Amino acid sequence: MNIVVGITGGIAAYKAVNVVRAFVLAGHSVQVVATDAALRFVGKPTLEAISRNPVHTDLYEGVAEVRHVAIGQAADLIVVAPATANFIAQLAGGFAADLLGNTILASAAPLVIAPAMHTEMWQNAATVANVATLRSRGIHIVGPAVGQLTGADSGAGRMSEPDEIVAAALAVVEPATVEPAAGDLVGRRIVVTAGGTREPLDPVRFIGNRSSGKQGVALALAAAARGAEVTLIGANLEVEVSDGTGAGDTSAQSIVVQRVGTSLELSDAVTAAALKADVVIMAAAVADYRPESVAEAKIKKETQGDILQLTLVKNPDILHDLSAARSASNRAGQTIIGFAAETETDPEALLALGRAKIARKGCDYLVLNSVGWTTGFATDGNAVKILDSAGDIVGEASGSKKTVADRILDLLAR
Ligand code: C5P
């Protein structure tokens, strides 16, 4: 694919190098269009070496080849990272003051932008209105994340991590069509857990998490499409178990769905289903703790006073227990895959957390990703690394959750 990466003048421009690199390593041809201000933060030679192409900045270069419109016309996708408040304002106003502005106006390609600025600028009424204008025009906005900013301060405005930007951007252009079943998992019995557990406090309240179940459902659908017999154990799914193709929804029809609510219900369901499974994939976000007791009637502030103290008790670690009990329960050949969603954004530290986790859990593979307020949960894209039990990276995938599901299943099929 022909991807234009626009870089505007913010300190997060140094991270745009990794956005360019990820697209190139994924086999795409990348043209960088950087503003003059962007080149104060990151060097042209760096961008040329990483993109393997000349970097374009000047509106008055390449006039004979009508470059100010040619780059945009040839693009299949445009990604601007970072997108400063000033750039967002120009885009909302339709200005073509520089090469990037011209490129965007001259292009029919999907546009994805990753804002980066200080919290006050992000929350400024002008920026809020401009972002709303961009959204109404169908421009895709990734982030910003909440986290450390350039100075000592932190808050909303940190640019999303490069992997997340790349995953979200590729998810925008991937065709929504369902690939034909490869059949490489025919006869395999696969149990997938998905969603997020809810631990009740009283009849109307619970402690929950933000997992939507999208990645687990994508795994179940992809496995069924490849011929596996799938049991999906869904905890409070926010998505339909459907591949979206309507009447011919064959992969969804071949999935047995069991609905659960709490961690203990999920534990019972997956422990029973695992007895007959070749593979167990624990994609669900399982609560580590539950209230020690559940009130029979609604808890009232009138009787509770100013402070409500909760005692939480630890839930069983299902993934650990399933892995530990494998040989004792005649499941010796079973493959168990865990997931780790971490808020750590430093790639090395994230990897270290993943390695410690797979050692602790005892499963065969761990799918590791970084999540935050705006990333990971409930989004359509994902970016993961897959670790084996030795802690080595045996796979990486980014793109839509369906693409990520298929890369995980490729590993299983192999
Ligand atoms: O320990 P942590 O929650 O980070 O580990 C995530 C992985 O462990 C996921 O695969 C999740 O399904 C599983 N898990 C579990 N039982 C728990 C907590 C998490 O099986 N109580």
Coordinates of C-alpha atoms and ligand atoms in Angstrom, one line a residue:
M1 CA 0.0 0.0 0.0
N2 CA 1.1 3.5 -0.7
I3 CA 1.1 5.4 2.7
V4 CA 1.8 9.1 3.2
V5 CA 3.0 9.9 6.7
G6 CA 2.5 13.5 7.5
I7 CA 4.6 14.9 10.4
T8 CA 3.9 18.2 12.0
G9 CA 5.9 20.3 14.5
G10 CA 5.5 18.8 18.0
I11 CA 8.0 17.1 20.2
A12 CA 6.2 13.7 19.6
A13 CA 7.6 14.0 16.0
Y14 CA 10.5 11.9 17.3
K15 CA 8.1 9.0 17.8
A16 CA 6.8 9.4 14.2
V17 CA 10.0 7.7 13.1
N18 CA 8.7 4.4 14.6
V19 CA 5.3 4.9 12.9
V20 CA 7.2 5.2 9.5
R21 CA 9.4 2.2 10.4
A22 CA 6.4 0.0 11.3
F23 CA 4.7 0.7 8.0
V24 CA 7.9 0.0 6.1
L25 CA 8.5 -3.3 8.0
A26 CA 4.9 -4.3 7.3
G27 CA 5.8 -4.0 3.5
H28 CA 4.2 -0.7 2.7
S29 CA 5.7 2.1 0.6
V30 CA 6.0 5.2 2.7
Q31 CA 6.3 8.8 1.6
V32 CA 7.0 11.2 4.4
V33 CA 5.6 14.8 4.1
A34 CA 7.1 16.8 7.0
T35 CA 6.4 20.4 7.8
D36 CA 9.3 22.8 8.4
A37 CA 8.5 22.8 12.1
A38 CA 8.5 19.0 12.2
L39 CA 12.1 19.0 10.9
R40 CA 13.2 21.1 13.9
F41 CA 12.3 18.0 16.0
V42 CA 13.4 15.2 13.8
G43 CA 16.1 15.1 11.1
K44 CA 15.4 14.6 7.4
P45 CA 18.2 12.0 7.0
T46 CA 16.6 9.9 9.8
L47 CA 13.3 10.0 8.1
E48 CA 14.8 9.3 4.6
A49 CA 16.8 6.3 5.9
I50 CA 13.8 4.8 7.7
S51 CA 11.2 5.5 5.0
R52 CA 13.7 4.5 2.3
N53 CA 12.4 7.5 0.2
P54 CA 13.1 11.2 -0.1
V55 CA 11.3 13.3 2.4
H56 CA 9.0 16.0 1.0
T57 CA 8.7 19.4 2.7
D58 CA 8.8 22.2 0.1
L59 CA 5.8 23.2 -1.8
Y60 CA 8.0 24.7 -4.5
E61 CA 10.1 21.5 -5.2
G62 CA 9.1 19.1 -7.9
V63 CA 6.8 21.6 -9.4
A64 CA 7.2 20.1 -12.9
E65 CA 5.7 16.9 -11.6
V66 CA 3.0 18.8 -9.9
R67 CA 4.1 17.3 -6.6
H68 CA 1.7 19.3 -4.4
V69 CA -1.1 17.2 -5.7
A70 CA 0.7 14.1 -7.0
I71 CA 1.6 12.7 -3.6
G72 CA -1.9 12.9 -2.3
Q73 CA -3.4 11.5 -5.4
A74 CA -1.2 8.4 -5.3
A75 CA -1.9 7.7 -1.6
D76 CA -4.0 4.8 -0.4
L77 CA -3.8 6.1 3.2
I78 CA -2.6 9.3 4.9
V79 CA -1.5 9.2 8.5
V80 CA -0.5 12.4 10.3
A81 CA 1.5 11.8 13.5
P82 CA 1.8 13.9 15.5
A83 CA -1.0 16.3 14.6
T84 CA -0.5 19.6 16.5
A85 CA -3.3 21.9 17.5
N86 CA -2.2 24.3 14.8
F87 CA -2.3 21.6 12.1
I88 CA -5.8 20.5 13.3
A89 CA -7.0 24.1 13.0
Q90 CA -5.6 24.3 9.5
L91 CA -7.2 21.0 8.5
A92 CA -10.5 22.1 9.9
G93 CA -10.3 25.3 7.9
G94 CA -9.3 23.6 4.7
F95 CA -6.0 25.5 4.4
A96 CA -3.3 24.5 1.9
A97 CA -0.5 26.7 3.2
D98 CA 2.2 24.0 2.9
L99 CA 2.9 20.8 1.1
L100 CA 1.1 18.6 3.7
G101 CA -2.1 20.8 3.5
N102 CA -2.0 20.5 -0.3
T103 CA -1.4 16.7 -0.2
I104 CA -4.4 16.2 2.1
L105 CA -6.7 18.4 0.1
A106 CA -5.7 16.7 -3.1
S107 CA -6.3 13.2 -1.8
A108 CA -9.3 10.9 -1.6
A109 CA -7.5 8.5 0.7
P110 CA -8.7 7.8 4.2
L111 CA -7.1 10.2 6.7
V112 CA -6.0 9.2 10.2
I113 CA -4.5 11.7 12.6
A114 CA -2.8 11.3 16.0
P115 CA -3.1 14.5 18.0
A116 CA -0.4 15.4 20.4
M117 CA -0.4 18.6 22.5
H118 CA -0.6 19.8 26.1
T119 CA -3.9 19.1 27.9
E120 CA -4.9 22.8 28.0
M121 CA -4.5 23.0 24.2
W122 CA -6.5 19.7 23.7
Q123 CA -9.3 21.0 25.9
N124 CA -9.3 24.5 24.4
A125 CA -12.7 25.3 22.9
A126 CA -11.2 26.0 19.5
T127 CA -9.5 22.6 19.4
V128 CA -12.6 20.8 20.6
A129 CA -14.6 22.4 17.8
N130 CA -12.0 21.7 15.2
V131 CA -11.7 18.0 16.2
A132 CA -15.6 17.7 16.1
T133 CA -15.4 19.2 12.5
L134 CA -12.8 16.7 11.5
R135 CA -14.8 13.8 12.9
S136 CA -17.9 15.0 11.1
R137 CA -15.9 14.8 7.9
G138 CA -15.0 11.2 8.5
I139 CA -11.4 11.8 9.5
H140 CA -10.2 9.1 11.9
I141 CA -8.7 10.3 15.2
V142 CA -6.4 8.1 17.2
G143 CA -5.9 9.2 20.8
P144 CA -4.5 11.3 22.3
A145 CA -3.6 9.1 25.4
V146 CA -3.6 10.3 29.0
G147 CA -0.1 10.2 30.3
Q148 CA 3.2 12.0 30.7
L149 CA 3.6 15.1 28.6
T150 CA 6.8 16.9 27.5
G151 CA 7.5 18.6 30.8
A152 CA 6.8 17.4 34.3
D153 CA 3.1 17.5 33.8
S154 CA 0.8 14.7 32.6
G155 CA -2.7 14.5 31.3
A156 CA -4.7 14.1 28.1
G157 CA -2.7 15.0 25.0
R158 CA 0.1 12.5 24.9
M159 CA 0.4 11.0 21.4
S160 CA -0.7 7.4 21.2
E161 CA 2.1 4.9 20.9
P162 CA 3.3 4.2 17.3
D163 CA 2.1 0.6 17.3
E164 CA -1.4 1.8 18.2
I165 CA -1.4 4.4 15.5
V166 CA -0.3 1.9 12.9
A167 CA -2.8 -0.7 14.0
A168 CA -5.7 1.9 14.0
A169 CA -4.7 3.2 10.6
L170 CA -4.4 -0.2 9.0
A171 CA -7.7 -1.2 10.5
V172 CA -9.3 1.8 8.6
V173 CA -8.2 0.6 5.2
E174 CA -8.5 -3.2 5.6
P175 CA -11.4 -4.6 3.6
A176 CA -14.3 -5.7 5.8
T177 CA -14.7 -8.8 3.7
V178 CA -14.3 -12.2 5.3
E179 CA -11.6 -14.3 4.0
P180 CA -12.7 -17.8 3.0
A181 CA -12.1 -20.5 5.6
A182 CA -8.6 -21.8 5.2
G183 CA -9.6 -25.1 6.8
D184 CA -6.3 -25.4 8.6
L185 CA -8.1 -25.8 12.0
V186 CA -10.6 -28.4 10.9
G187 CA -11.4 -30.8 13.8
R188 CA -9.6 -28.7 16.4
R189 CA -11.7 -28.0 19.5
I190 CA -11.0 -24.4 20.6
V191 CA -12.4 -22.7 23.7
V192 CA -12.2 -18.9 23.7
T193 CA -13.1 -16.7 26.6
A194 CA -14.0 -13.1 25.8
G195 CA -15.3 -9.9 27.4
G196 CA -15.0 -8.6 30.9
T197 CA -16.3 -10.2 34.1
R198 CA -18.5 -8.2 36.5
E199 CA -18.4 -8.8 40.3
P200 CA -21.7 -7.7 41.9
L201 CA -21.8 -5.5 45.0
D202 CA -25.6 -5.5 45.2
P203 CA -28.5 -6.4 42.8
V204 CA -27.8 -3.3 40.7
R205 CA -24.1 -2.5 40.9
F206 CA -20.9 -4.3 40.0
I207 CA -17.1 -3.9 39.8
G208 CA -16.2 -4.4 36.1
N209 CA -13.7 -3.5 33.5
R210 CA -13.7 -1.9 30.0
S211 CA -13.1 -5.0 27.9
S212 CA -15.7 -5.2 25.1
G213 CA -15.0 -8.7 24.0
K214 CA -14.1 -7.6 20.5
Q215 CA -10.7 -9.4 20.3
G216 CA -12.1 -12.7 21.8
V217 CA -15.1 -12.7 19.5
A218 CA -12.8 -12.0 16.5
L219 CA -10.7 -15.0 17.6
A220 CA -13.8 -17.2 17.9
L221 CA -15.1 -16.2 14.5
A222 CA -11.7 -16.6 12.8
A223 CA -11.2 -20.0 14.3
A224 CA -14.7 -21.1 13.2
A225 CA -14.1 -19.8 9.7
R226 CA -10.9 -22.0 9.6
G227 CA -12.9 -25.1 10.5
A228 CA -12.4 -25.3 14.3
E229 CA -15.2 -26.4 16.7
V230 CA -15.5 -23.4 18.8
T231 CA -16.9 -22.8 22.3
L232 CA -17.1 -19.1 23.1
I233 CA -17.5 -18.2 26.8
G234 CA -18.6 -14.7 26.7
A235 CA -18.6 -12.4 29.8
N236 CA -20.8 -9.4 29.3
L237 CA -20.0 -9.0 25.6
E238 CA -20.6 -5.6 24.0
V239 CA -20.4 -7.0 20.5
E240 CA -22.6 -9.4 18.5
V241 CA -21.2 -12.8 17.8
S242 CA -21.5 -12.2 14.1
D243 CA -19.1 -11.7 11.3
G244 CA -21.3 -9.0 9.9
T245 CA -22.1 -10.8 6.7
G246 CA -25.8 -11.3 7.5
A247 CA -27.6 -14.4 6.2
G248 CA -24.5 -16.3 5.3
D249 CA -23.1 -15.9 8.7
T250 CA -21.7 -19.4 8.7
S251 CA -18.7 -19.0 11.0
A252 CA -20.9 -17.5 13.7
Q253 CA -23.4 -20.3 13.4
S254 CA -20.8 -22.9 14.1
I255 CA -19.9 -21.4 17.5
V256 CA -21.4 -22.6 20.7
V257 CA -21.8 -19.5 22.9
Q258 CA -22.0 -19.7 26.7
R259 CA -22.8 -16.5 28.5
V260 CA -21.3 -15.8 32.0
G261 CA -21.2 -12.8 34.3
T262 CA -18.7 -13.2 37.1
S263 CA -15.2 -14.6 37.4
L264 CA -16.4 -17.6 39.3
E265 CA -19.0 -18.4 36.6
L266 CA -16.3 -18.0 33.9
S267 CA -14.0 -20.2 35.9
D268 CA -16.7 -23.0 36.1
A269 CA -17.6 -22.7 32.4
V270 CA -14.0 -22.7 31.1
T271 CA -12.8 -25.4 33.4
A272 CA -15.6 -27.7 32.2
A273 CA -15.1 -26.8 28.5
A274 CA -11.3 -27.2 28.8
L275 CA -11.7 -30.9 29.5
K276 CA -12.6 -31.5 25.8
A277 CA -10.4 -28.8 24.2
D278 CA -7.3 -28.9 22.1
V279 CA -6.7 -25.2 22.7
V280 CA -7.9 -22.8 25.4
I281 CA -7.6 -19.1 24.6
M282 CA -8.1 -16.8 27.6
A283 CA -8.9 -13.5 26.0
A284 CA -11.4 -12.4 28.7
A285 CA -10.4 -9.7 31.2
V286 CA -11.1 -11.5 34.5
A287 CA -11.5 -9.6 37.7
D288 CA -8.7 -10.4 40.1
Y289 CA -10.9 -9.6 43.1
R290 CA -14.6 -9.8 44.0
P291 CA -16.6 -8.3 46.9
E292 CA -16.4 -10.7 49.9
S293 CA -20.2 -10.4 50.3
V294 CA -23.0 -9.2 48.0
A295 CA -25.7 -7.1 49.5
E296 CA -29.2 -8.6 49.0
A297 CA -30.8 -5.2 48.6
K298 CA -29.5 -2.0 47.0
I299 CA -26.8 -0.3 49.1
K300 CA -28.3 3.1 50.2
K301 CA -26.2 6.2 50.9
E302 CA -28.8 7.2 53.5
T303 CA -27.8 4.2 55.7
Q304 CA -24.2 4.0 54.6
G305 CA -23.0 7.5 55.5
D306 CA -20.0 9.3 54.0
I307 CA -17.7 6.2 53.6
L308 CA -18.5 2.9 52.0
Q309 CA -15.8 0.4 52.7
L310 CA -15.6 -2.7 50.5
T311 CA -13.7 -5.9 51.3
L312 CA -12.5 -7.7 48.2
V313 CA -11.3 -11.3 48.1
K314 CA -9.0 -12.8 45.5
N315 CA -10.5 -14.7 42.6
P316 CA -8.9 -17.9 41.3
D317 CA -6.3 -17.3 38.6
I318 CA -8.1 -19.4 36.0
L319 CA -5.2 -19.2 33.4
H320 CA -2.7 -20.3 36.0
D321 CA -4.9 -23.1 37.4
L322 CA -5.8 -24.5 34.0
S323 CA -2.1 -24.5 33.0
A324 CA -1.0 -26.1 36.3
A325 CA -3.6 -28.8 36.2
R326 CA -3.1 -29.8 32.6
S327 CA -1.2 -33.1 33.0
A328 CA -3.1 -34.2 36.0
S329 CA -6.4 -33.9 34.1
N330 CA -5.4 -35.7 30.9
R331 CA -5.0 -32.5 29.0
A332 CA -1.3 -32.9 28.5
G333 CA -1.3 -32.0 24.8
Q334 CA -3.5 -29.0 25.2
T335 CA -2.3 -25.6 24.2
I336 CA -3.2 -22.7 26.5
I337 CA -2.9 -19.1 25.4
G338 CA -3.2 -16.1 27.8
F339 CA -3.5 -12.4 27.2
A340 CA -1.8 -9.6 29.0
A341 CA -3.2 -6.1 28.7
E342 CA -0.8 -3.7 30.4
T343 CA -0.8 0.1 30.8
E344 CA 3.0 0.2 30.5
T345 CA 4.0 2.2 27.4
D346 CA 7.7 1.7 27.3
P347 CA 8.2 -1.3 24.9
E348 CA 11.1 -2.9 26.8
A349 CA 9.4 -2.6 30.2
L350 CA 6.2 -4.0 28.6
L351 CA 8.1 -7.0 27.3
A352 CA 9.6 -7.5 30.7
L353 CA 6.1 -7.6 32.3
G354 CA 5.0 -10.1 29.6
R355 CA 7.9 -12.4 30.3
A356 CA 7.3 -12.3 34.0
K357 CA 3.6 -13.0 33.4
I358 CA 4.0 -16.0 31.2
A359 CA 6.6 -17.5 33.7
R360 CA 4.0 -17.0 36.5
K361 CA 1.0 -18.3 34.6
G362 CA 2.6 -21.3 33.0
C363 CA 0.7 -21.1 29.7
D364 CA 2.3 -21.8 26.3
Y365 CA 1.8 -18.4 24.7
L366 CA 1.0 -14.9 25.9
V367 CA -0.5 -12.3 23.7
L368 CA 0.8 -9.0 25.0
N369 CA -0.6 -5.5 24.3
S370 CA -0.6 -2.1 25.8
V371 CA -3.9 -0.6 26.8
G372 CA -5.0 2.8 28.1
W373 CA -8.0 5.1 28.4
T374 CA -8.2 5.4 24.6
T375 CA -6.4 2.3 23.4
G376 CA -6.9 -1.4 23.4
F377 CA -10.3 -1.8 24.9
A378 CA -13.4 -1.3 22.7
T379 CA -11.4 -0.2 19.7
D380 CA -11.4 -1.9 16.3
G381 CA -7.6 -2.1 16.0
N382 CA -5.0 -3.9 18.1
A383 CA -1.2 -4.3 18.1
V384 CA 0.3 -7.3 19.9
K385 CA 3.4 -9.3 20.5
I386 CA 3.2 -13.0 21.1
L387 CA 5.6 -14.6 23.6
D388 CA 6.3 -18.3 24.0
S389 CA 6.9 -20.0 27.3
A390 CA 10.6 -19.1 27.2
G391 CA 9.7 -15.4 26.9
D392 CA 10.8 -15.2 23.2
I393 CA 8.8 -13.1 20.8
V394 CA 7.4 -15.6 18.3
G395 CA 4.9 -13.3 16.5
E396 CA 3.8 -9.8 16.1
A397 CA 0.6 -8.5 14.6
S398 CA -1.2 -5.2 14.1
G399 CA -4.3 -4.1 12.3
S400 CA -7.9 -5.0 12.9
K401 CA -8.8 -7.4 15.7
K402 CA -9.7 -9.9 13.0
T403 CA -6.2 -9.6 11.5
V404 CA -4.6 -10.0 14.9
A405 CA -6.9 -13.1 15.6
D406 CA -5.8 -14.7 12.3
R407 CA -2.1 -14.2 13.1
I408 CA -2.6 -15.8 16.5
L409 CA -4.4 -18.7 14.8
D410 CA -1.6 -19.0 12.2
L411 CA 0.8 -19.7 15.0
L412 CA -1.6 -22.4 16.4
A413 CA -2.1 -23.9 12.9
R414 CA 1.7 -24.2 12.5
Ligands
C5P1 O1 -3.0 -11.5 35.8 P1 -3.6 -10.8 34.6 O2 -5.0 -10.4 34.8 O3 -2.8 -9.6 34.1 O4 -3.5 -11.9 33.4 C1 -4.3 -11.8 32.3 C2 -4.5 -13.2 31.8 O5 -4.9 -14.1 32.8 C3 -5.7 -13.3 30.8 O6 -5.5 -14.3 29.9 C4 -6.9 -13.5 31.7 O7 -7.9 -14.2 31.0 C5 -6.3 -14.4 32.7 N1 -6.8 -14.3 34.1 C6 -7.4 -15.4 34.7 N2 -7.9 -15.4 36.0 C7 -7.8 -14.2 36.7 C8 -7.2 -13.1 36.1 C9 -6.7 -13.2 34.8 O8 -7.5 -16.5 34.0 N3 -8.3 -14.2 37.9

